[in-house]
XYZ file of C-alpha atoms in Angstrom:
152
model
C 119.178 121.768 63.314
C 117.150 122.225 66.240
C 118.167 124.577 69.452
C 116.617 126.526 72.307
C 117.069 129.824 73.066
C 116.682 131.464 76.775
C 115.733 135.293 77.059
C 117.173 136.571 80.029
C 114.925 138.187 82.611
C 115.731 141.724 82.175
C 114.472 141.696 78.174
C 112.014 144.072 77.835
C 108.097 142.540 76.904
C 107.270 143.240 73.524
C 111.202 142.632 71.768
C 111.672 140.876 69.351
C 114.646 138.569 68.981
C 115.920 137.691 65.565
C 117.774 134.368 65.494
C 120.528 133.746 62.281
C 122.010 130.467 62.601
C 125.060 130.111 59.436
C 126.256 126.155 59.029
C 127.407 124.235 56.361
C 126.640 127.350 53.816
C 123.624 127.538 54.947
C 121.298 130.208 56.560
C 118.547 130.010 58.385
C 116.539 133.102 60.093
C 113.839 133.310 62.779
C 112.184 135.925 64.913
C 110.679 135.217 68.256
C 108.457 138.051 70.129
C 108.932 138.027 74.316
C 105.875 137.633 75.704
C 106.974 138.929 79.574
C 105.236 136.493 81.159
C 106.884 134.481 84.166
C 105.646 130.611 83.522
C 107.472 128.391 85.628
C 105.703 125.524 83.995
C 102.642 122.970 84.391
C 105.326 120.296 86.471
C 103.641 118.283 89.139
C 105.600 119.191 91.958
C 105.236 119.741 95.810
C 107.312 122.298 97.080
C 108.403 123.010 101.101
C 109.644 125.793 102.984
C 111.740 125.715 106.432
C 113.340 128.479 107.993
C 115.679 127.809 111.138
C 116.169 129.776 113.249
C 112.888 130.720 113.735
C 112.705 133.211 115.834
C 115.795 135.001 114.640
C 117.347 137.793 116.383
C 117.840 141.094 113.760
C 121.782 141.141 112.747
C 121.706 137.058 112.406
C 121.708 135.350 109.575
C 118.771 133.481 108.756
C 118.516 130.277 106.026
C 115.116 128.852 104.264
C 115.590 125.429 102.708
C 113.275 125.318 99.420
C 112.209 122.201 98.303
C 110.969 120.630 94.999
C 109.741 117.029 94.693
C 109.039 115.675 91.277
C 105.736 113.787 91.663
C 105.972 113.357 87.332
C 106.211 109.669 86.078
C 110.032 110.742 84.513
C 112.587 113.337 84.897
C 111.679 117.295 84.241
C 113.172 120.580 84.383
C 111.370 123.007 85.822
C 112.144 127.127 86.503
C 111.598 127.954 90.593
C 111.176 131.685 92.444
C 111.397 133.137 95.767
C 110.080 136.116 96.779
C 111.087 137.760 100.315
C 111.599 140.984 102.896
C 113.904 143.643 101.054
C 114.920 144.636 104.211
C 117.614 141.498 104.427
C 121.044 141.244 103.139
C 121.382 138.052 100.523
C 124.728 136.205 102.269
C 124.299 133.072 100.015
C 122.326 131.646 97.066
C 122.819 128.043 95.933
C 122.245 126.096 92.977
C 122.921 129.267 90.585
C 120.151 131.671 91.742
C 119.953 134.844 90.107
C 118.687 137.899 92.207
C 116.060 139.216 89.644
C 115.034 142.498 91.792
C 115.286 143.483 95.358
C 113.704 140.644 97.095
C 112.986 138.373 94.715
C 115.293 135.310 93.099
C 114.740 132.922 90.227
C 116.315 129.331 89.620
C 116.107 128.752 85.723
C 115.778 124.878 84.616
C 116.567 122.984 87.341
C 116.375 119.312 86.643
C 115.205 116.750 89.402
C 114.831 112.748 88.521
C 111.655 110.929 88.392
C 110.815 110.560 92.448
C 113.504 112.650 93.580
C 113.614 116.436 95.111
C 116.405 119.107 94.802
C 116.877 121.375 97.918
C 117.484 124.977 97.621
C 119.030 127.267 99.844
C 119.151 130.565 100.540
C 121.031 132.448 103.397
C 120.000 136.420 104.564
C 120.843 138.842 107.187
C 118.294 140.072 109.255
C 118.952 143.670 109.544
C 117.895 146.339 111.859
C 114.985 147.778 110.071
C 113.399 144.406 109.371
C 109.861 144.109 110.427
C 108.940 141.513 113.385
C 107.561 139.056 110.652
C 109.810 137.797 107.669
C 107.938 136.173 105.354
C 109.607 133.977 102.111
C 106.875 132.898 99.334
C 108.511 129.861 96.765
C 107.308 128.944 93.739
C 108.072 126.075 91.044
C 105.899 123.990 88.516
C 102.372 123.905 89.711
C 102.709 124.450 93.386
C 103.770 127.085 95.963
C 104.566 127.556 99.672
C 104.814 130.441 102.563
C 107.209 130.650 105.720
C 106.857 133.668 108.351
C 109.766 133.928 110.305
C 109.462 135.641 113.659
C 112.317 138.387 114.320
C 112.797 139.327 117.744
């Protein structure tokens, strides 16, 4: 019996998860220690980031399109983040994002074809303290991209 286990993000370094799988009338038991450590894996990938509108006036809503392109030889899953301004309002988040803290998002095992790319999205509101620069940083596999957005 093989199976994979996924911590969630908010497990604290250090635990230690005890697995106790029961089939058949039989028992099996395994202990796994979280390491903390945010790997979003070795993937060749190339990943883009567009803003629009760029400027942006403050109390508009403002979208980045994230992309990953699988550059492997066959399909892979790979995890992807996005860090950006705090001072924004998250309006949407596609694909099953999860807001990990204030200003920052993961996408957990995404999986994109051999050749292809999967778009992300991810819509804010520019509020009235946000600074005159918005900036958006992505990450996934082995790559990593910026956007500054101007706010007027």
């Amino acid at each position: 019996l093989e199976f994979e286990v996924r911590v969630d993000d908010d497990v604290l370094d250090g635990q230690t998860i005890v697995l106790r799988v029961e089939a058949a009338g039989e028992e099996d038991t395994d202990s796994i220690e979280v390491d903390g450590e945010w790997d979003s894996g070795d993937e060749d990938v190339t990943v883009f980031v567009s803003d629009a509108p760029d400027p942006v006036r403050r109390g508009n809503d403002l979208t980045y399109r994230m992309t990953i392109e699988n550059n492997e030889s066959e399909d892979i899953r790979v995890d992807a983040r996005a860090f950006f301004d705090p001072t924004t309002t998250i309006l949407s988040i596609s694909d099953a994002g999860i807001v990990h803290a204030v200003g920052e998002i993961h996408w957990n095992d995404l999986r994109i074809e051999e050749g292809e790319e999967r778009e992300l999205v991810l819509t804010l509101r520019v509020n009235a303290g946000s600074p005159s620069g918005l900036s958006l940083i992505f990450e996934a596999g082995d790559d990593e991209d910026a956007e500054t957005t101007r706010v007027e």
